[in-house]
CSV table of C-alpha atoms in Angstrom, one decimal:
chain,number,residue,atom,x,y,z
A,1,UNK,CA,21.2,-36.4,-38.2
A,2,UNK,CA,21.7,-37.0,-41.9
A,3,UNK,CA,23.1,-40.0,-43.6
A,4,UNK,CA,26.8,-39.7,-43.7
A,5,UNK,CA,28.7,-39.1,-46.9
A,6,UNK,CA,31.0,-41.8,-48.0
A,7,UNK,CA,33.9,-39.6,-48.8
A,8,UNK,CA,35.8,-37.4,-46.5
A,9,UNK,CA,34.0,-34.2,-45.9
A,10,UNK,CA,32.5,-32.4,-42.9
A,11,UNK,CA,34.4,-33.4,-39.9
A,12,UNK,CA,37.9,-34.2,-40.8
A,13,UNK,CA,39.8,-35.5,-37.8
A,14,UNK,CA,43.2,-36.0,-39.1
A,15,UNK,CA,46.1,-33.7,-39.7
A,16,UNK,CA,46.5,-31.8,-42.9
A,17,UNK,CA,49.0,-34.1,-44.6
A,18,UNK,CA,46.6,-37.0,-44.2
A,19,UNK,CA,43.7,-35.4,-46.0
A,20,UNK,CA,43.9,-37.9,-48.8
A,21,UNK,CA,41.4,-39.9,-50.9
A,22,UNK,CA,40.7,-42.1,-47.9
A,23,UNK,CA,37.0,-42.6,-47.5
A,24,UNK,CA,35.2,-42.0,-44.2
A,25,UNK,CA,33.8,-45.2,-42.9
A,26,UNK,CA,30.0,-45.2,-42.7
A,27,UNK,CA,28.5,-44.1,-39.4
A,28,UNK,CA,24.9,-43.0,-38.8
A,29,UNK,CA,23.7,-44.8,-41.9
A,30,UNK,CA,24.8,-48.2,-40.6
A,31,UNK,CA,24.9,-47.9,-36.9
A,32,UNK,CA,22.2,-50.0,-35.2
A,33,UNK,CA,19.7,-48.0,-33.0
A,34,UNK,CA,19.4,-49.3,-29.5
A,35,UNK,CA,17.3,-48.2,-26.6
A,36,UNK,CA,19.6,-45.7,-25.0
A,37,UNK,CA,20.6,-44.1,-28.3
A,38,UNK,CA,16.9,-43.8,-29.2
A,39,UNK,CA,16.1,-42.4,-25.8
A,40,UNK,CA,18.8,-39.7,-26.2
A,41,UNK,CA,17.7,-38.8,-29.7
A,42,UNK,CA,14.0,-38.7,-28.7
A,43,UNK,CA,15.0,-36.3,-25.8
A,44,UNK,CA,16.6,-34.0,-28.3
A,45,UNK,CA,13.6,-34.2,-30.7
A,46,UNK,CA,11.0,-33.6,-27.9
A,47,UNK,CA,13.2,-30.7,-26.7
A,48,UNK,CA,13.0,-29.1,-30.1
A,49,UNK,CA,9.2,-29.6,-30.1
A,50,UNK,CA,8.9,-28.1,-26.7
A,51,UNK,CA,10.5,-24.8,-28.0
A,52,UNK,CA,7.0,-24.5,-29.5
A,53,UNK,CA,5.6,-24.5,-26.0
A,54,UNK,CA,7.0,-21.0,-25.3
A,55,UNK,CA,5.1,-19.0,-27.9
A,56,UNK,CA,2.0,-21.2,-27.8
A,57,UNK,CA,1.7,-20.9,-24.0
A,58,UNK,CA,2.3,-17.2,-24.2
A,59,UNK,CA,-0.4,-16.7,-26.8
A,60,UNK,CA,-2.9,-18.9,-24.9
A,61,UNK,CA,-2.3,-17.1,-21.6
A,62,UNK,CA,-2.6,-13.6,-23.1
A,63,UNK,CA,-5.8,-14.7,-24.8
A,64,UNK,CA,-7.2,-16.4,-21.7
A,65,UNK,CA,-6.6,-13.4,-19.4
A,66,UNK,CA,-7.9,-10.7,-21.8
A,67,UNK,CA,-11.7,-10.0,-22.4
A,68,UNK,CA,-14.4,-12.6,-22.0
A,69,UNK,CA,-14.7,-12.7,-25.8
A,70,UNK,CA,-11.0,-13.4,-26.2
A,71,UNK,CA,-11.3,-16.1,-23.5
A,72,UNK,CA,-14.0,-18.0,-25.5
A,73,UNK,CA,-12.1,-17.5,-28.8
A,74,UNK,CA,-9.0,-19.0,-27.2
A,75,UNK,CA,-10.9,-22.0,-25.9
A,76,UNK,CA,-12.4,-22.5,-29.4
A,77,UNK,CA,-9.0,-22.4,-30.9
A,78,UNK,CA,-7.8,-25.0,-28.4
A,79,UNK,CA,-10.6,-27.3,-29.6
A,80,UNK,CA,-9.9,-26.7,-33.3
A,81,UNK,CA,-8.0,-29.4,-35.2
A,82,UNK,CA,-4.8,-27.4,-35.2
A,83,UNK,CA,-5.2,-26.5,-31.5
A,84,UNK,CA,-5.7,-30.2,-30.6
A,85,UNK,CA,-2.8,-31.3,-32.7
A,86,UNK,CA,-0.5,-28.7,-31.1
A,87,UNK,CA,-1.7,-29.7,-27.6
A,88,UNK,CA,-1.1,-33.3,-28.4
A,89,UNK,CA,2.3,-32.8,-29.8
A,90,UNK,CA,3.5,-30.5,-27.1
A,91,UNK,CA,1.9,-32.6,-24.3
A,92,UNK,CA,3.5,-35.8,-25.5
A,93,UNK,CA,6.9,-34.2,-25.9
A,94,UNK,CA,6.5,-32.6,-22.5
A,95,UNK,CA,5.8,-35.9,-20.7
A,96,UNK,CA,8.6,-37.8,-22.5
A,97,UNK,CA,11.1,-34.9,-21.9
A,98,UNK,CA,10.1,-34.8,-18.3
A,99,UNK,CA,10.4,-38.6,-17.6
A,100,UNK,CA,13.7,-38.9,-19.6
A,101,UNK,CA,15.0,-35.7,-18.1
A,102,UNK,CA,14.6,-37.1,-14.6
A,103,UNK,CA,16.4,-40.2,-15.8
A,104,UNK,CA,19.3,-38.1,-17.1
A,105,UNK,CA,19.5,-36.1,-13.8
A,106,UNK,CA,19.5,-39.3,-11.7
A,107,UNK,CA,22.3,-40.7,-14.0
A,108,UNK,CA,24.2,-37.4,-13.6
A,109,UNK,CA,23.8,-37.7,-9.9
A,110,UNK,CA,25.3,-41.2,-10.0
A,111,UNK,CA,22.3,-43.4,-9.5
A,112,UNK,CA,21.5,-46.5,-11.5
A,113,UNK,CA,24.8,-46.5,-13.4
A,114,UNK,CA,25.2,-50.2,-14.3
A,115,UNK,CA,24.9,-51.2,-17.9
A,116,UNK,CA,21.7,-53.1,-17.3
A,117,UNK,CA,20.1,-50.2,-15.4
A,118,UNK,CA,21.0,-47.8,-18.1
A,119,UNK,CA,19.3,-50.0,-20.7
A,120,UNK,CA,16.3,-50.7,-18.5
A,121,UNK,CA,15.7,-47.0,-17.7
A,122,UNK,CA,15.9,-46.1,-21.4
A,123,UNK,CA,13.2,-48.6,-22.2
A,124,UNK,CA,11.1,-47.2,-19.3
A,125,UNK,CA,11.4,-43.6,-20.7
A,126,UNK,CA,10.5,-44.7,-24.2
A,127,UNK,CA,7.5,-46.7,-22.9
A,128,UNK,CA,6.3,-43.7,-20.8
A,129,UNK,CA,6.6,-41.5,-23.9
A,130,UNK,CA,4.7,-43.9,-26.0
A,131,UNK,CA,2.0,-44.2,-23.3
A,132,UNK,CA,1.7,-40.4,-23.2
A,133,UNK,CA,1.3,-40.2,-27.0
A,134,UNK,CA,-1.6,-42.7,-26.9
A,135,UNK,CA,-3.3,-41.5,-23.7
A,136,UNK,CA,-3.3,-37.9,-24.7
A,137,UNK,CA,-4.7,-38.8,-28.2
A,138,UNK,CA,-7.5,-40.7,-26.5
A,139,UNK,CA,-8.2,-37.7,-24.2
A,140,UNK,CA,-8.1,-35.1,-26.9
A,141,UNK,CA,-10.2,-36.9,-29.6
B,1,UNK,CA,23.4,-74.2,-36.9
B,2,UNK,CA,23.9,-73.8,-40.6
B,3,UNK,CA,26.9,-75.5,-42.2
B,4,UNK,CA,27.6,-72.4,-44.3
B,5,UNK,CA,27.4,-68.8,-43.2
B,6,UNK,CA,26.9,-65.7,-45.3
B,7,UNK,CA,29.0,-62.5,-44.9
B,8,UNK,CA,29.0,-59.1,-46.5
B,9,UNK,CA,32.3,-57.3,-46.0
B,10,UNK,CA,33.2,-53.7,-46.7
B,11,UNK,CA,36.0,-53.5,-49.2
B,12,UNK,CA,38.1,-50.5,-50.2
B,13,UNK,CA,41.3,-50.7,-52.2
B,14,UNK,CA,43.4,-47.5,-52.2
B,15,UNK,CA,45.3,-48.6,-55.4
B,16,UNK,CA,42.1,-49.1,-57.3
B,17,UNK,CA,40.4,-46.1,-55.7
B,18,UNK,CA,36.7,-45.6,-56.4
B,19,UNK,CA,33.8,-46.0,-54.0
B,20,UNK,CA,34.0,-48.6,-51.2
B,21,UNK,CA,31.7,-51.6,-51.8
B,22,UNK,CA,30.2,-54.6,-49.9
B,23,UNK,CA,31.4,-58.0,-51.1
B,24,UNK,CA,29.6,-61.3,-50.3
B,25,UNK,CA,31.3,-64.4,-49.0
B,26,UNK,CA,30.3,-67.9,-48.0
B,27,UNK,CA,32.3,-69.6,-45.3
B,28,UNK,CA,31.8,-73.1,-44.0
B,29,UNK,CA,31.4,-73.6,-40.2
B,30,UNK,CA,34.5,-75.5,-39.4
B,31,UNK,CA,34.5,-75.7,-35.6
B,32,UNK,CA,32.0,-75.3,-32.7
B,33,UNK,CA,32.0,-71.9,-31.0
B,34,UNK,CA,33.4,-70.4,-34.2
B,35,UNK,CA,34.1,-66.6,-33.9
B,36,UNK,CA,33.8,-63.9,-36.5
B,37,UNK,CA,37.6,-63.6,-36.7
B,38,UNK,CA,37.7,-67.3,-37.7
B,39,UNK,CA,35.5,-66.6,-40.6
B,40,UNK,CA,37.6,-63.6,-41.7
B,41,UNK,CA,40.7,-65.8,-41.4
B,42,UNK,CA,39.0,-68.4,-43.5
B,43,UNK,CA,38.3,-65.9,-46.3
B,44,UNK,CA,41.8,-64.5,-46.2
B,45,UNK,CA,43.5,-67.9,-46.2
B,46,UNK,CA,41.2,-69.8,-48.6
B,47,UNK,CA,39.0,-67.4,-50.7
B,48,UNK,CA,40.6,-63.9,-51.1
B,49,UNK,CA,44.0,-63.2,-49.8
B,50,UNK,CA,43.6,-59.5,-50.4
B,51,UNK,CA,41.1,-59.0,-47.6
B,52,UNK,CA,42.8,-56.8,-45.1
B,53,UNK,CA,42.1,-56.5,-41.3
B,54,UNK,CA,44.0,-56.1,-38.1
B,55,UNK,CA,44.2,-58.9,-35.6
B,56,UNK,CA,46.8,-60.1,-33.1
B,57,UNK,CA,46.1,-62.0,-30.0
B,58,UNK,CA,42.7,-63.4,-31.1
B,59,UNK,CA,41.2,-63.5,-27.7
B,60,UNK,CA,40.0,-60.0,-26.8
B,61,UNK,CA,43.1,-58.7,-25.1
B,62,UNK,CA,45.1,-56.7,-27.6
B,63,UNK,CA,42.2,-54.7,-29.1
B,64,UNK,CA,43.3,-54.9,-32.7
B,65,UNK,CA,40.2,-56.3,-34.4
B,66,UNK,CA,37.6,-53.7,-33.4
B,67,UNK,CA,35.0,-53.4,-36.3
B,68,UNK,CA,31.4,-52.7,-36.9
B,69,UNK,CA,29.5,-56.0,-36.9
B,70,UNK,CA,25.8,-55.9,-38.0
B,71,UNK,CA,25.7,-52.3,-37.0
B,72,UNK,CA,27.3,-52.5,-33.6
B,73,UNK,CA,31.0,-52.1,-32.8
B,74,UNK,CA,32.8,-55.1,-31.3
B,75,UNK,CA,35.9,-57.3,-31.4
B,76,UNK,CA,35.7,-60.0,-34.2
B,77,UNK,CA,37.8,-62.4,-32.1
B,78,UNK,CA,35.3,-62.7,-29.2
B,79,UNK,CA,32.1,-62.3,-31.2
B,80,UNK,CA,30.5,-65.8,-31.7
B,81,UNK,CA,29.1,-66.4,-35.2
B,82,UNK,CA,26.1,-68.2,-33.6
B,83,UNK,CA,24.4,-65.1,-32.3
B,84,UNK,CA,24.7,-63.0,-35.5
B,85,UNK,CA,22.0,-62.4,-38.0
B,86,UNK,CA,23.0,-63.4,-41.5
B,87,UNK,CA,24.3,-62.1,-43.9
B,88,UNK,CA,26.7,-60.8,-41.3
B,89,UNK,CA,27.6,-57.3,-42.3
B,90,UNK,CA,31.2,-56.4,-41.4
B,91,UNK,CA,32.4,-52.8,-41.8
B,92,UNK,CA,35.3,-50.8,-40.4
B,93,UNK,CA,34.9,-48.8,-37.2
B,94,UNK,CA,32.6,-45.9,-38.0
B,95,UNK,CA,33.6,-42.3,-38.8
B,96,UNK,CA,37.3,-43.2,-39.4
B,97,UNK,CA,39.4,-42.8,-42.5
B,98,UNK,CA,39.8,-46.1,-44.2
B,99,UNK,CA,43.3,-47.2,-45.2
B,100,UNK,CA,42.2,-50.5,-46.7
B,101,UNK,CA,39.1,-52.8,-46.2
B,102,UNK,CA,38.6,-53.0,-42.4
B,103,UNK,CA,41.8,-51.2,-41.5
B,104,UNK,CA,41.3,-47.6,-40.4
B,105,UNK,CA,43.7,-44.7,-39.4
B,106,UNK,CA,43.7,-44.6,-35.6
B,107,UNK,CA,46.2,-41.7,-35.4
B,108,UNK,CA,43.7,-39.2,-34.1
B,109,UNK,CA,42.2,-41.7,-31.7
B,110,UNK,CA,45.6,-42.2,-30.1
B,111,UNK,CA,46.4,-38.5,-30.2
B,112,UNK,CA,43.3,-37.9,-28.1
B,113,UNK,CA,44.3,-40.7,-25.7
B,114,UNK,CA,47.8,-39.2,-25.4
B,115,UNK,CA,46.3,-35.7,-24.7
B,116,UNK,CA,44.9,-36.9,-21.4
B,117,UNK,CA,48.4,-37.8,-20.2
B,118,UNK,CA,47.6,-41.4,-19.4
B,119,UNK,CA,50.5,-42.0,-17.0
B,120,UNK,CA,51.2,-41.5,-13.3
B,121,UNK,CA,52.2,-37.9,-12.5
B,122,UNK,CA,53.7,-37.5,-9.1
B,123,UNK,CA,56.1,-35.0,-7.6
B,124,UNK,CA,56.8,-36.7,-4.3
B,125,UNK,CA,59.9,-38.9,-4.3
B,126,UNK,CA,59.5,-42.6,-5.2
B,127,UNK,CA,59.4,-44.6,-2.0
B,128,UNK,CA,61.9,-47.4,-1.4
B,129,UNK,CA,59.6,-50.1,-2.7
B,130,UNK,CA,56.5,-48.8,-4.5
B,131,UNK,CA,53.7,-46.3,-4.2
B,132,UNK,CA,51.2,-48.1,-2.1
B,133,UNK,CA,47.4,-48.2,-2.3
B,134,UNK,CA,44.9,-49.6,0.1
B,135,UNK,CA,42.6,-52.3,-1.3
B,136,UNK,CA,39.8,-49.8,-1.4
B,137,UNK,CA,41.9,-47.3,-3.3
B,138,UNK,CA,42.8,-50.0,-5.8
B,139,UNK,CA,39.2,-51.0,-6.1
B,140,UNK,CA,38.4,-47.5,-7.3
B,141,UNK,CA,40.2,-48.4,-10.6
B,142,UNK,CA,38.0,-51.4,-11.3
B,143,UNK,CA,36.0,-50.7,-14.4
B,144,UNK,CA,38.6,-48.3,-15.9
B,145,UNK,CA,42.0,-50.1,-16.0
B,146,UNK,CA,40.6,-53.0,-18.1
B,147,UNK,CA,40.3,-50.7,-21.1
B,148,UNK,CA,42.2,-52.1,-24.1
B,149,UNK,CA,41.9,-49.1,-26.4
B,150,UNK,CA,40.2,-51.0,-29.2
B,151,UNK,CA,38.3,-47.9,-30.2
B,152,UNK,CA,34.9,-49.6,-30.3
B,153,UNK,CA,33.3,-47.0,-27.9
B,154,UNK,CA,34.7,-43.8,-29.3
B,155,UNK,CA,33.8,-44.7,-32.9
B,156,UNK,CA,30.3,-45.6,-31.8
B,157,UNK,CA,29.6,-42.2,-30.3
B,158,UNK,CA,27.5,-39.8,-32.4
B,159,UNK,CA,28.9,-36.8,-30.5
B,160,UNK,CA,32.3,-37.9,-31.6
B,161,UNK,CA,31.1,-38.4,-35.2
B,162,UNK,CA,30.0,-34.8,-35.4
B,163,UNK,CA,32.6,-33.2,-33.2
B,164,UNK,CA,35.5,-35.7,-33.0
B,165,UNK,CA,38.0,-33.0,-33.7
B,166,UNK,CA,37.3,-31.4,-30.3
B,167,UNK,CA,35.3,-33.9,-28.2
B,168,UNK,CA,37.8,-36.4,-26.7
B,169,UNK,CA,35.5,-39.3,-27.0
B,170,UNK,CA,34.5,-42.1,-24.5
B,171,UNK,CA,37.8,-44.0,-24.5
B,172,UNK,CA,40.1,-41.0,-23.8
B,173,UNK,CA,37.6,-39.7,-21.1
B,174,UNK,CA,37.4,-43.1,-19.4
B,175,UNK,CA,41.2,-43.1,-19.2
B,176,UNK,CA,41.2,-39.5,-17.9
B,177,UNK,CA,38.8,-40.6,-15.2
B,178,UNK,CA,41.0,-43.6,-14.5
B,179,UNK,CA,43.9,-41.3,-13.6
B,180,UNK,CA,41.8,-38.8,-11.7
B,181,UNK,CA,40.5,-41.7,-9.5
B,182,UNK,CA,44.0,-43.0,-8.9
B,183,UNK,CA,45.1,-42.2,-5.3
B,184,UNK,CA,48.8,-42.2,-6.3
B,185,UNK,CA,48.4,-39.5,-8.9
B,186,UNK,CA,49.3,-35.9,-7.9
B,187,UNK,CA,48.1,-34.0,-10.9
B,188,UNK,CA,44.4,-34.4,-10.4
B,189,UNK,CA,43.8,-30.6,-10.4
B,190,UNK,CA,45.6,-30.0,-13.7
B,191,UNK,CA,43.8,-33.0,-15.2
B,192,UNK,CA,40.4,-31.6,-14.2
B,193,UNK,CA,41.5,-28.1,-15.5
B,194,UNK,CA,42.3,-29.7,-18.9
B,195,UNK,CA,38.9,-31.4,-19.1
B,196,UNK,CA,36.7,-28.4,-18.2
B,197,UNK,CA,35.7,-27.5,-21.7
B,198,UNK,CA,32.3,-27.5,-23.5
B,199,UNK,CA,33.7,-29.5,-26.3
B,200,UNK,CA,36.3,-31.8,-24.8
B,201,UNK,CA,34.0,-33.2,-22.2
B,202,UNK,CA,30.4,-31.8,-22.3
B,203,UNK,CA,29.6,-33.0,-25.8
B,204,UNK,CA,28.5,-36.2,-24.1
B,205,UNK,CA,24.7,-36.4,-24.1
B,206,UNK,CA,24.3,-39.8,-22.5
B,207,UNK,CA,23.7,-41.6,-25.8
B,208,UNK,CA,25.4,-44.6,-24.3
B,209,UNK,CA,26.5,-46.2,-27.5
B,210,UNK,CA,29.9,-46.5,-25.9
B,211,UNK,CA,28.5,-48.6,-23.0
B,212,UNK,CA,26.6,-50.8,-25.5
B,213,UNK,CA,29.7,-51.3,-27.7
B,214,UNK,CA,32.4,-51.9,-25.1
B,215,UNK,CA,33.6,-55.5,-25.6
B,216,UNK,CA,35.1,-55.6,-22.1
B,217,UNK,CA,31.8,-54.7,-20.4
B,218,UNK,CA,33.0,-51.3,-19.2
B,219,UNK,CA,30.9,-48.2,-18.9
B,220,UNK,CA,32.5,-45.0,-20.3
B,221,UNK,CA,29.2,-43.1,-19.9
B,222,UNK,CA,29.4,-43.7,-16.2
B,223,UNK,CA,33.0,-42.6,-16.2
B,224,UNK,CA,32.1,-39.4,-18.0
B,225,UNK,CA,29.3,-38.7,-15.5
B,226,UNK,CA,31.8,-39.2,-12.7
B,227,UNK,CA,34.1,-36.6,-14.3
B,228,UNK,CA,31.2,-34.1,-14.5
B,229,UNK,CA,30.3,-34.7,-10.9
B,230,UNK,CA,33.9,-34.2,-9.8
B,231,UNK,CA,34.1,-30.9,-11.7
B,232,UNK,CA,30.9,-29.8,-10.2
B,233,UNK,CA,32.0,-30.7,-6.7
B,234,UNK,CA,35.3,-28.8,-7.2
B,235,UNK,CA,33.4,-25.7,-8.1
B,236,UNK,CA,30.6,-25.7,-5.6
C,1,UNK,CA,48.4,-30.7,-34.8
C,2,UNK,CA,45.4,-31.5,-32.9
C,3,UNK,CA,43.1,-28.6,-32.3
C,4,UNK,CA,42.3,-29.3,-28.7
C,5,UNK,CA,45.9,-29.9,-27.8
C,6,UNK,CA,46.9,-26.6,-29.3
C,7,UNK,CA,44.1,-24.6,-27.8
C,8,UNK,CA,44.0,-26.1,-24.3
C,9,UNK,CA,40.8,-25.9,-22.3
C,10,UNK,CA,38.3,-23.1,-22.6
C,11,UNK,CA,37.2,-23.6,-19.0
C,12,UNK,CA,33.5,-23.4,-19.9
C,13,UNK,CA,30.7,-25.9,-20.1
C,14,UNK,CA,30.4,-26.8,-16.4
C,15,UNK,CA,28.3,-23.7,-15.5
C,16,UNK,CA,26.0,-24.2,-18.5
C,17,UNK,CA,25.7,-27.9,-17.8
C,18,UNK,CA,24.8,-27.2,-14.2
C,19,UNK,CA,22.4,-24.4,-15.1
C,20,UNK,CA,20.7,-26.7,-17.6
C,21,UNK,CA,20.0,-29.2,-14.8
C,22,UNK,CA,19.0,-26.6,-12.2
C,23,UNK,CA,16.5,-25.0,-14.5
C,24,UNK,CA,15.3,-28.5,-15.4
C,25,UNK,CA,14.4,-29.1,-11.8
C,26,UNK,CA,12.5,-25.8,-11.5
C,27,UNK,CA,10.6,-26.6,-14.7
C,28,UNK,CA,9.8,-30.1,-13.5
C,29,UNK,CA,8.1,-28.5,-10.5
C,30,UNK,CA,6.1,-25.9,-12.4
C,31,UNK,CA,5.5,-27.4,-15.8
C,32,UNK,CA,2.9,-30.1,-14.7
C,33,UNK,CA,1.0,-27.2,-13.0
C,34,UNK,CA,1.0,-25.1,-16.1
C,35,UNK,CA,-0.1,-28.1,-18.3
C,36,UNK,CA,-2.9,-29.0,-15.8
C,37,UNK,CA,-4.0,-25.4,-15.9
C,38,UNK,CA,-4.3,-25.5,-19.7
C,39,UNK,CA,-6.1,-28.9,-19.6
C,40,UNK,CA,-8.6,-27.6,-17.0
C,41,UNK,CA,-9.4,-24.6,-19.2
C,42,UNK,CA,-9.6,-26.9,-22.2
C,43,UNK,CA,-12.2,-29.2,-20.8
C,44,UNK,CA,-14.2,-26.3,-19.3
C,45,UNK,CA,-13.7,-27.1,-15.6
C,46,UNK,CA,-11.9,-23.7,-15.1
C,47,UNK,CA,-13.8,-20.6,-16.1
C,48,UNK,CA,-12.1,-17.2,-16.7
C,49,UNK,CA,-13.0,-15.7,-13.3
C,50,UNK,CA,-11.4,-18.6,-11.4
C,51,UNK,CA,-8.4,-18.6,-13.8
C,52,UNK,CA,-7.8,-14.9,-13.2
C,53,UNK,CA,-8.2,-15.5,-9.4
C,54,UNK,CA,-5.4,-18.1,-9.7
C,55,UNK,CA,-3.1,-16.0,-11.9
C,56,UNK,CA,-3.8,-12.5,-10.7
C,57,UNK,CA,-2.0,-12.6,-7.4
C,58,UNK,CA,1.5,-12.0,-6.2
C,59,UNK,CA,2.0,-15.7,-5.8
C,60,UNK,CA,0.7,-16.5,-9.2
C,61,UNK,CA,2.8,-13.8,-10.8
C,62,UNK,CA,5.9,-14.7,-8.9
C,63,UNK,CA,5.6,-18.4,-9.7
C,64,UNK,CA,5.0,-17.7,-13.3
C,65,UNK,CA,8.0,-15.4,-13.5
C,66,UNK,CA,10.2,-18.0,-12.0
C,67,UNK,CA,8.8,-20.7,-14.3
C,68,UNK,CA,9.4,-18.6,-17.4
C,69,UNK,CA,12.9,-17.6,-16.4
C,70,UNK,CA,13.8,-21.3,-15.9
C,71,UNK,CA,12.0,-22.3,-19.1
C,72,UNK,CA,13.7,-19.7,-21.3
C,73,UNK,CA,17.1,-20.4,-19.7
C,74,UNK,CA,16.6,-24.2,-20.3
C,75,UNK,CA,15.4,-23.6,-23.9
C,76,UNK,CA,18.3,-21.3,-24.7
C,77,UNK,CA,20.9,-23.7,-23.3
C,78,UNK,CA,19.2,-26.6,-25.1
C,79,UNK,CA,19.3,-24.9,-28.4
C,80,UNK,CA,22.9,-23.8,-27.8
C,81,UNK,CA,23.9,-27.5,-27.4
C,82,UNK,CA,22.2,-28.3,-30.7
C,83,UNK,CA,24.0,-25.5,-32.5
C,84,UNK,CA,27.3,-26.5,-31.0
C,85,UNK,CA,26.7,-30.1,-32.1
C,86,UNK,CA,25.7,-29.5,-35.6
C,87,UNK,CA,26.9,-26.1,-36.8
C,88,UNK,CA,30.6,-26.3,-37.3
C,89,UNK,CA,31.4,-23.0,-38.9
C,90,UNK,CA,32.3,-20.6,-36.1
C,91,UNK,CA,30.9,-17.5,-37.9
C,92,UNK,CA,27.5,-19.1,-38.4
C,93,UNK,CA,27.5,-20.4,-34.8
C,94,UNK,CA,28.2,-17.0,-33.3
C,95,UNK,CA,25.6,-15.3,-35.5
C,96,UNK,CA,23.0,-18.0,-34.8
C,97,UNK,CA,23.5,-17.9,-31.1
C,98,UNK,CA,23.2,-14.1,-31.1
C,99,UNK,CA,19.9,-14.3,-33.0
C,100,UNK,CA,18.6,-16.9,-30.6
C,101,UNK,CA,19.7,-15.0,-27.5
C,102,UNK,CA,18.0,-11.9,-28.8
C,103,UNK,CA,14.8,-13.8,-29.6
C,104,UNK,CA,14.8,-15.4,-26.1
C,105,UNK,CA,15.3,-12.0,-24.5
C,106,UNK,CA,12.5,-10.5,-26.5
C,107,UNK,CA,10.1,-13.4,-25.5
C,108,UNK,CA,11.1,-12.8,-21.9
C,109,UNK,CA,10.2,-9.1,-22.0
C,110,UNK,CA,6.9,-9.8,-23.8
C,111,UNK,CA,6.0,-12.5,-21.4
C,112,UNK,CA,6.7,-10.6,-18.3
C,113,UNK,CA,4.7,-7.8,-19.6
C,114,UNK,CA,1.7,-10.1,-20.0
C,115,UNK,CA,2.1,-11.7,-16.6
C,116,UNK,CA,2.4,-8.4,-14.7
C,117,UNK,CA,-0.5,-6.9,-16.6
C,118,UNK,CA,-3.0,-9.5,-15.4
C,119,UNK,CA,-6.2,-8.1,-14.0
C,120,UNK,CA,-5.3,-4.5,-14.9
C-alpha cells in the first residue's frame, strides 16, 4: 500500500465525461489504522512471508534426507545467522497467519460477528502474533 | 473542556485550481454537547463563508455530512467535539473526486447502489392489503434496513480504494444482502447470480473499516460474510 | 457507463474463495507438524535415522503430498488475490498469473520428486 496521489490517477471511478481536474481525496495516507485493519494487513504481509516457506522447506527437506554429511550441513545452516533469521521470520509469520486464519474462517462461518467481537478477536490475533515473535526470538537466540 | 477548539479543514476551490490544502480555524465552544457540524456551521456563518460542505437534517438521519474526521469516517452532525483530539482534522470522504472543500462526487457510489436493484422484486400479484411478513421474517432485516447511504463505510474500505470501479463496496453489498434476506422478495436467485463475481463481492478481505466507520452501528462485514455463506450454500 | 453494470457477473470467485479456506484447514492440520519436525531437527532431538523413519513410509509420503498440494494451492490463490488487488492492467495480470502458476507447478513437481525418492 503506497501513499495515495493527490490528483486523479490510478483508479478512476467515474465516467469519462467527469475525468476533470477534480482531485482524489486522500485515502491510505490519512486513514487511521485500527485493530481489524492492522490484523487484515498483517495477515497479508505474513502470507507473503510464508511464500518463502515453500522453497526453504523444500531445500531443508532435501538436505535432511540426503547423505549424513548433507544432514549435518543442513543443520549447521539452520544454526547460522541467516538460517535463524529465516526460521524466526517464517515461524512468526506462520503462527500469526494460523491464528488470524482461524479467526477469519470462524467469521466466514458466521461466528462472533458482533462489532465488539470483531474488534476483540483482531486484538487477540495481533497479541498472539506479537507473542510468537518474542517467544521464537528467545528460543532461537 | 477548552473554550476554544482548533480545527484543520481540507480546502479545494475548483475556480482557483491548484493543490488542495489544509486550513486552520479556531472556533469557540458555544454550547454543551457541541457537535462537529456546529463547529463547521460556526466557521461558515462567522469566519469564512466560502467553506463548503453538505448537511441537511443535522441529526444523523439523512446521511449528508459524511466526512473523514481525524482519520476515521463519520457523520459530523452526531460526532461530539468533546471526544476528538485537537486540532481536529476534517477531510472529505476518502478516495472520492472532490468537487469543492468537503463536497465529493457521489455519482459512482449511487450507481453501485442502484446496480444491486434495491427495491422489492415480486412476480406474484399484490395481495388485497399488503405483502405480509412474520415478526421473525421482519427481524431478519434488522441491521440492514437502518442504512442511510452516507457512504462512510464504502469510502473507508481499502479494497474499494484500489478496485472501486469493480468492487461494489460495503454499502451496496449490505443493501444487496438486505433484499436477499427479505422474505417478500422473489428475485433472490438473480440477485445472487449478479453478485457471484471475484471483483464485485470477493474483494472483501475482512478489513472491517466499514464496521468501524458506520455511524449507525451496522456491520457491513457481517452482511458480506452472510452473502458469501449464502452463495456457498447454494452451490454445495 | 459503469464497468460492472455493462459486463454483468463473471460467476467466479466462489470456488476460489472456498478452495482457499478448504486448503487452509488442511494446512492448519499439517503445518504445526512440519514446523515441529523442523524444530526437533534444529535442537538435535531428532537424528537423521529417526527422521527418515518418520518420512520414509507410505503414511509419511502421503501426508506430505497432501500437505504440499494444499500449501501450493493456498499460496497460489493467495498470490492471485494480491495480484487482482494491486495489478490493474489486465495484460500484466494475465502474464503475471501465468508465470506464478508455472512456478507453482514446477515447485510441485520438484517437491513430489523429493518426497517419493526418500530412502531410495
